[in-house]
Amino acid sequence: MLETVEIVKLTYDVKMTSERKVHLGVWQGAKLRSALNSAIARRYCDNIQYEKCDHCNIETCMNKYLFMFKSDNKARMQSNPIILDCPFTDTDEVSDQFAFKIHLFTPANNYADDLVDILNQGVYLGTPRVLFKASSIDTSYEKIDFAVLEQDASDKKDVTLELTFETPFITNGKSGVTPQQIIRNCTTRITSMVNTVGAGAGYIVKHEAVNEAATRVQFTECSFEDKYYGKQSSRKYKYSTIHGTVGSIKLHGDFSKIYNFLDVASKLNIGKQCTMGFGKFSMRVV
């Protein structure tokens, strides 16, 4: 049996308010990420150069660790140890309140106090920009033990799973989504997190092995509906269209090597472009 490999998840359930109502718009997760980046830069940088974070030499900056994490092992994909769990909306919202969750994973918990301080001081959101400050922050902890999850997954060799996407699964305009694409997009970030934490215990998940295991899975039912979403970048002033699908699918096959990663991803709202509110799904054994 695998040695214990634990990821400690710290969750902040945040409610923020401003002095007046503003347009929060669509893609609120992306806007929150940009606002946090700017607030963190102002905390660490004497000269505000958010556009040049890749060239910054301040190794202690949260931006570098939380949003631009680089693995010291080139064989492992990088995974930012923060998830912004924001409500998905494709219509403009006008409000003086904003609620969301932030998940931090080991060892990003070291930045927890600084992050709470930034949320209490406030971040600038909306059109026009106004200061949103935290009115309440509820904290919860959870330990994810992949040794236990891997053991639980060992008997999932001939099962049918139903995945229901509550927010769009992004396909980037590609038609004919395959089970392999869905599993890869839903598990890549989780496997990267496990590798980052498990390296010290000698536990490494090979992405190729997960992708190979996905080839032993096939569709039994697919009820997807195509969706198109427009987005205008506030920094590059470009308008783009993103293609996605919503609905449910049923997959049948051998999940013994991938069920544990799908299970965790579904509980943590980890999907493709999850910082924009996409890819949130639930899962059950049929």
Short mmCIF file of C-alpha atoms in Angstrom, two decimals:
data_model
loop_
_atom_site.label_atom_id
_atom_site.label_comp_id
_atom_site.label_asym_id
_atom_site.label_seq_id
_atom_site.Cartn_x
_atom_site.Cartn_y
_atom_site.Cartn_z
CA MET A 1 0.00 0.00 0.00
CA LEU A 2 1.11 3.55 -0.77
CA GLU A 3 2.70 5.53 2.03
CA THR A 4 0.59 8.36 3.38
CA VAL A 5 0.63 11.37 1.09
CA GLU A 6 -1.50 14.12 2.58
CA ILE A 7 -2.57 17.40 1.11
CA VAL A 8 -3.94 19.89 3.61
CA LYS A 9 -6.64 22.04 2.07
CA LEU A 10 -7.38 25.38 3.71
CA THR A 11 -10.64 26.95 2.52
CA TYR A 12 -11.73 30.55 2.99
CA ASP A 13 -15.42 31.24 2.44
CA VAL A 14 -15.27 34.97 1.71
CA LYS A 15 -17.97 37.62 1.53
CA MET A 16 -16.93 41.10 0.38
CA THR A 17 -18.85 44.37 0.21
CA SER A 18 -18.31 47.80 -1.30
CA GLU A 19 -19.79 51.23 -0.60
CA ARG A 20 -21.82 51.25 -3.82
CA LYS A 21 -23.10 48.92 -6.49
CA VAL A 22 -21.01 48.42 -9.61
CA HIS A 23 -21.01 46.20 -12.67
CA LEU A 24 -19.23 42.96 -11.74
CA GLY A 25 -19.71 41.68 -15.27
CA VAL A 26 -19.10 38.13 -16.43
CA TRP A 27 -16.03 35.95 -15.86
CA GLN A 28 -15.91 37.02 -12.22
CA GLY A 29 -13.26 34.45 -11.35
CA ALA A 30 -10.87 35.96 -13.89
CA LYS A 31 -11.58 39.45 -12.56
CA LEU A 32 -10.95 38.30 -8.98
CA ARG A 33 -7.63 36.74 -9.97
CA SER A 34 -6.54 39.97 -11.66
CA ALA A 35 -7.62 42.01 -8.61
CA LEU A 36 -5.68 39.74 -6.24
CA ASN A 37 -2.61 39.90 -8.48
CA SER A 38 -2.68 43.70 -8.33
CA ALA A 39 -3.27 43.79 -4.55
CA ILE A 40 -0.39 41.38 -3.96
CA ALA A 41 1.89 43.40 -6.24
CA ARG A 42 1.12 46.55 -4.29
CA ARG A 43 2.00 44.72 -1.09
CA TYR A 44 5.38 43.48 -2.28
CA CYS A 45 6.57 45.85 -5.01
CA ASP A 46 7.97 49.33 -4.58
CA ASN A 47 7.33 49.92 -8.27
CA ILE A 48 4.06 48.46 -9.50
CA GLN A 49 5.08 46.28 -12.45
CA TYR A 50 2.39 43.64 -12.56
CA GLU A 51 2.99 43.13 -16.28
CA LYS A 52 6.59 42.10 -15.55
CA CYS A 53 6.03 39.57 -12.76
CA ASP A 54 7.85 36.89 -14.78
CA HIS A 55 11.05 38.95 -14.53
CA CYS A 56 10.67 39.88 -10.86
CA ASN A 57 13.40 38.84 -8.44
CA ILE A 58 11.27 38.98 -5.28
CA GLU A 59 11.08 35.26 -4.48
CA THR A 60 8.90 35.79 -1.40
CA CYS A 61 6.08 37.42 -3.37
CA MET A 62 2.79 35.55 -3.19
CA ASN A 63 2.15 36.15 -6.88
CA LYS A 64 5.16 34.06 -7.80
CA TYR A 65 4.26 31.22 -5.48
CA LEU A 66 0.48 31.11 -5.73
CA PHE A 67 -0.13 32.03 -9.36
CA MET A 68 3.18 31.30 -11.11
CA PHE A 69 4.44 28.25 -9.25
CA LYS A 70 7.39 26.55 -10.92
CA SER A 71 8.21 22.95 -10.05
CA ASP A 72 11.86 22.17 -9.36
CA ASN A 73 11.41 18.94 -11.32
CA LYS A 74 11.02 19.44 -15.06
CA ALA A 75 9.43 16.01 -15.33
CA ARG A 76 6.44 17.23 -13.38
CA MET A 77 3.89 19.72 -14.62
CA GLN A 78 3.43 22.83 -12.56
CA SER A 79 0.28 23.39 -10.56
CA ASN A 80 -0.60 26.61 -8.82
CA PRO A 81 -1.44 25.75 -5.18
CA ILE A 82 -4.47 28.07 -5.13
CA ILE A 83 -7.97 27.72 -6.53
CA LEU A 84 -10.45 30.56 -6.84
CA ASP A 85 -13.91 29.03 -6.56
CA CYS A 86 -16.21 31.74 -7.91
CA PRO A 87 -19.84 31.60 -9.01
CA PHE A 88 -20.20 31.20 -12.76
CA THR A 89 -22.33 33.72 -14.61
CA ASP A 90 -22.55 34.60 -18.29
CA THR A 91 -24.58 37.76 -17.68
CA ASP A 92 -23.52 41.09 -16.20
CA GLU A 93 -24.28 41.47 -12.49
CA VAL A 94 -24.67 44.78 -10.66
CA SER A 95 -24.04 44.47 -6.94
CA ASP A 96 -22.20 45.79 -3.90
CA GLN A 97 -21.57 42.23 -2.66
CA PHE A 98 -19.26 39.50 -3.90
CA ALA A 99 -18.99 35.97 -2.44
CA PHE A 100 -16.47 33.28 -3.36
CA LYS A 101 -14.17 30.62 -1.93
CA ILE A 102 -10.40 30.34 -1.97
CA HIS A 103 -8.69 26.97 -1.57
CA LEU A 104 -5.03 26.87 -0.54
CA PHE A 105 -3.05 23.64 -0.61
CA THR A 106 0.10 22.51 1.18
CA PRO A 107 2.53 24.25 1.42
CA ALA A 108 0.80 27.43 0.22
CA ASN A 109 -0.81 27.62 3.68
CA ASN A 110 2.33 29.53 4.70
CA TYR A 111 0.81 32.54 2.91
CA ALA A 112 -2.59 32.24 4.58
CA ASP A 113 -2.19 35.12 7.04
CA ASP A 114 -0.94 37.51 4.36
CA LEU A 115 -3.80 36.57 2.07
CA VAL A 116 -6.39 37.19 4.78
CA ASP A 117 -4.78 40.55 5.49
CA ILE A 118 -5.08 41.51 1.81
CA LEU A 119 -8.75 40.47 1.71
CA ASN A 120 -9.45 42.55 4.81
CA GLN A 121 -7.70 45.58 3.32
CA GLY A 122 -9.67 45.08 0.13
CA VAL A 123 -9.26 44.63 -3.61
CA TYR A 124 -10.53 46.76 -6.48
CA LEU A 125 -13.29 45.17 -8.55
CA GLY A 126 -16.09 46.15 -10.91
CA THR A 127 -16.81 48.90 -13.40
CA PRO A 128 -16.07 51.55 -12.34
CA ARG A 129 -13.43 50.20 -9.96
CA VAL A 130 -14.37 50.33 -6.28
CA LEU A 131 -12.82 48.87 -3.19
CA PHE A 132 -14.38 45.60 -1.98
CA LYS A 133 -13.42 44.65 1.59
CA ALA A 134 -14.04 41.35 3.36
CA SER A 135 -17.11 41.52 5.58
CA SER A 136 -16.70 37.90 6.72
CA ILE A 137 -14.16 35.09 6.22
CA ASP A 138 -15.04 31.59 7.40
CA THR A 139 -12.19 29.10 7.58
CA SER A 140 -12.21 25.31 7.27
CA TYR A 141 -9.54 22.62 6.98
CA GLU A 142 -9.53 19.25 5.29
CA LYS A 143 -6.86 16.57 4.94
CA ILE A 144 -6.80 14.62 1.70
CA ASP A 145 -4.96 11.31 2.10
CA PHE A 146 -4.18 9.84 -1.31
CA ALA A 147 -3.11 6.53 0.23
CA VAL A 148 -6.70 5.98 1.39
CA LEU A 149 -8.18 7.24 -1.87
CA GLU A 150 -5.95 5.01 -3.95
CA GLN A 151 -7.03 1.98 -1.93
CA ASP A 152 -10.70 2.94 -2.31
CA ALA A 153 -10.26 3.25 -6.08
CA SER A 154 -8.72 -0.22 -6.49
CA ASP A 155 -12.14 -1.91 -6.83
CA LYS A 156 -13.40 0.47 -9.53
CA LYS A 157 -12.31 -1.81 -12.38
CA ASP A 158 -15.66 -2.30 -14.09
CA VAL A 159 -17.99 0.58 -13.24
CA THR A 160 -20.08 3.28 -14.86
CA LEU A 161 -19.60 6.88 -13.75
CA GLU A 162 -21.88 9.79 -14.47
CA LEU A 163 -20.23 13.20 -14.67
CA THR A 164 -22.50 16.25 -14.64
CA PHE A 165 -20.94 19.57 -15.62
CA GLU A 166 -22.61 22.37 -13.70
CA THR A 167 -20.53 24.98 -15.53
CA PRO A 168 -19.18 24.61 -19.09
CA PHE A 169 -16.46 22.13 -19.94
CA ILE A 170 -14.16 24.11 -22.23
CA THR A 171 -13.33 22.44 -25.55
CA ASN A 172 -11.70 25.42 -27.34
CA GLY A 173 -13.87 24.94 -30.40
CA LYS A 174 -13.02 21.27 -30.83
CA SER A 175 -15.87 18.96 -31.73
CA GLY A 176 -16.19 15.31 -30.81
CA VAL A 177 -14.97 15.44 -27.22
CA THR A 178 -13.43 12.12 -26.16
CA PRO A 179 -13.39 10.45 -22.73
CA GLN A 180 -9.62 10.89 -22.73
CA GLN A 181 -9.91 14.67 -23.17
CA ILE A 182 -12.41 14.94 -20.34
CA ILE A 183 -10.40 12.82 -17.92
CA ARG A 184 -7.13 14.57 -18.79
CA ASN A 185 -8.59 18.05 -18.31
CA CYS A 186 -10.28 17.09 -15.05
CA THR A 187 -7.26 15.36 -13.47
CA THR A 188 -4.12 17.17 -14.64
CA ARG A 189 -4.17 19.78 -11.89
CA ILE A 190 -4.86 17.22 -9.16
CA THR A 191 -2.06 14.91 -10.25
CA SER A 192 0.33 17.87 -10.36
CA MET A 193 -0.63 18.84 -6.80
CA VAL A 194 -0.09 15.26 -5.62
CA ASN A 195 3.32 15.20 -7.27
CA THR A 196 4.36 18.48 -5.65
CA VAL A 197 3.39 17.28 -2.19
CA GLY A 198 4.30 13.62 -2.60
CA ALA A 199 7.78 14.13 -3.99
CA GLY A 200 9.33 14.05 -0.52
CA ALA A 201 7.72 10.67 0.12
CA GLY A 202 8.90 9.35 -3.22
CA TYR A 203 5.36 9.29 -4.63
CA ILE A 204 5.06 10.50 -8.21
CA VAL A 205 2.06 10.17 -10.48
CA LYS A 206 2.99 9.94 -14.15
CA HIS A 207 0.56 11.93 -16.27
CA GLU A 208 1.18 9.49 -19.11
CA ALA A 209 -0.03 6.64 -16.90
CA VAL A 210 -3.26 8.48 -16.10
CA ASN A 211 -3.79 9.28 -19.78
CA GLU A 212 -3.10 5.67 -20.71
CA ALA A 213 -5.62 4.47 -18.11
CA ALA A 214 -8.18 6.81 -19.66
CA THR A 215 -7.97 4.87 -22.92
CA ARG A 216 -9.72 1.98 -21.16
CA VAL A 217 -12.83 4.13 -20.66
CA GLN A 218 -15.61 4.72 -23.18
CA PHE A 219 -18.83 6.70 -23.53
CA THR A 220 -22.09 4.92 -22.85
CA GLU A 221 -24.23 8.04 -22.93
CA CYS A 222 -23.59 11.70 -23.75
CA SER A 223 -26.03 14.57 -23.21
CA PHE A 224 -23.88 17.60 -23.98
CA GLU A 225 -25.12 20.96 -25.21
CA ASP A 226 -22.78 23.35 -26.98
CA LYS A 227 -22.31 26.82 -25.52
CA TYR A 228 -20.43 29.86 -26.78
CA TYR A 229 -19.21 32.62 -24.49
CA GLY A 230 -17.70 35.96 -25.40
CA LYS A 231 -14.95 37.55 -23.36
CA GLN A 232 -13.23 40.90 -23.64
CA SER A 233 -9.79 41.19 -22.07
CA SER A 234 -9.46 44.26 -19.84
CA ARG A 235 -5.68 44.30 -20.36
CA LYS A 236 -5.25 43.37 -24.02
CA TYR A 237 -8.52 44.93 -25.25
CA LYS A 238 -9.25 41.87 -27.35
CA TYR A 239 -12.57 40.08 -27.72
CA SER A 240 -12.55 36.30 -27.91
CA THR A 241 -15.11 33.52 -28.07
CA ILE A 242 -14.76 30.43 -25.92
CA HIS A 243 -16.52 27.21 -26.83
CA GLY A 244 -17.76 24.83 -24.15
CA THR A 245 -20.32 22.17 -23.38
CA VAL A 246 -22.70 21.63 -20.47
CA GLY A 247 -24.69 18.58 -19.49
CA SER A 248 -23.86 15.07 -18.39
CA ILE A 249 -22.00 12.02 -19.66
CA LYS A 250 -21.74 8.40 -18.61
CA LEU A 251 -18.41 6.64 -18.85
CA HIS A 252 -17.80 2.91 -18.44
CA GLY A 253 -14.56 1.05 -17.95
CA ASP A 254 -11.62 0.51 -15.63
CA PHE A 255 -11.31 3.50 -13.29
CA SER A 256 -9.01 1.84 -10.75
CA LYS A 257 -6.09 4.15 -11.64
CA ILE A 258 -8.03 7.39 -12.08
CA TYR A 259 -11.16 7.31 -9.90
CA ASN A 260 -9.38 8.84 -6.90
CA PHE A 261 -8.23 11.86 -8.94
CA LEU A 262 -11.66 12.42 -10.50
CA ASP A 263 -13.26 12.13 -7.06
CA VAL A 264 -11.05 14.83 -5.54
CA ALA A 265 -11.35 17.08 -8.61
CA SER A 266 -15.15 16.96 -8.43
CA LYS A 267 -15.12 17.95 -4.75
CA LEU A 268 -12.67 20.80 -5.21
CA ASN A 269 -14.19 22.41 -8.32
CA ILE A 270 -11.04 21.71 -10.29
CA GLY A 271 -11.63 21.70 -14.01
CA LYS A 272 -10.29 23.34 -17.12
CA GLN A 273 -10.09 27.12 -16.58
CA CYS A 274 -11.51 26.71 -13.08
CA THR A 275 -10.35 30.18 -12.03
CA MET A 276 -13.00 31.59 -14.37
CA GLY A 277 -15.73 29.38 -12.94
CA PHE A 278 -15.63 26.76 -15.68
CA GLY A 279 -15.29 22.99 -15.38
CA LYS A 280 -17.20 22.45 -12.15
CA PHE A 281 -18.64 18.95 -12.11
CA SER A 282 -20.19 16.36 -9.82
CA MET A 283 -19.67 12.61 -10.09
CA ARG A 284 -21.46 9.46 -8.99
CA VAL A 285 -21.20 5.74 -9.56
CA VAL A 286 -24.27 4.60 -11.50
#
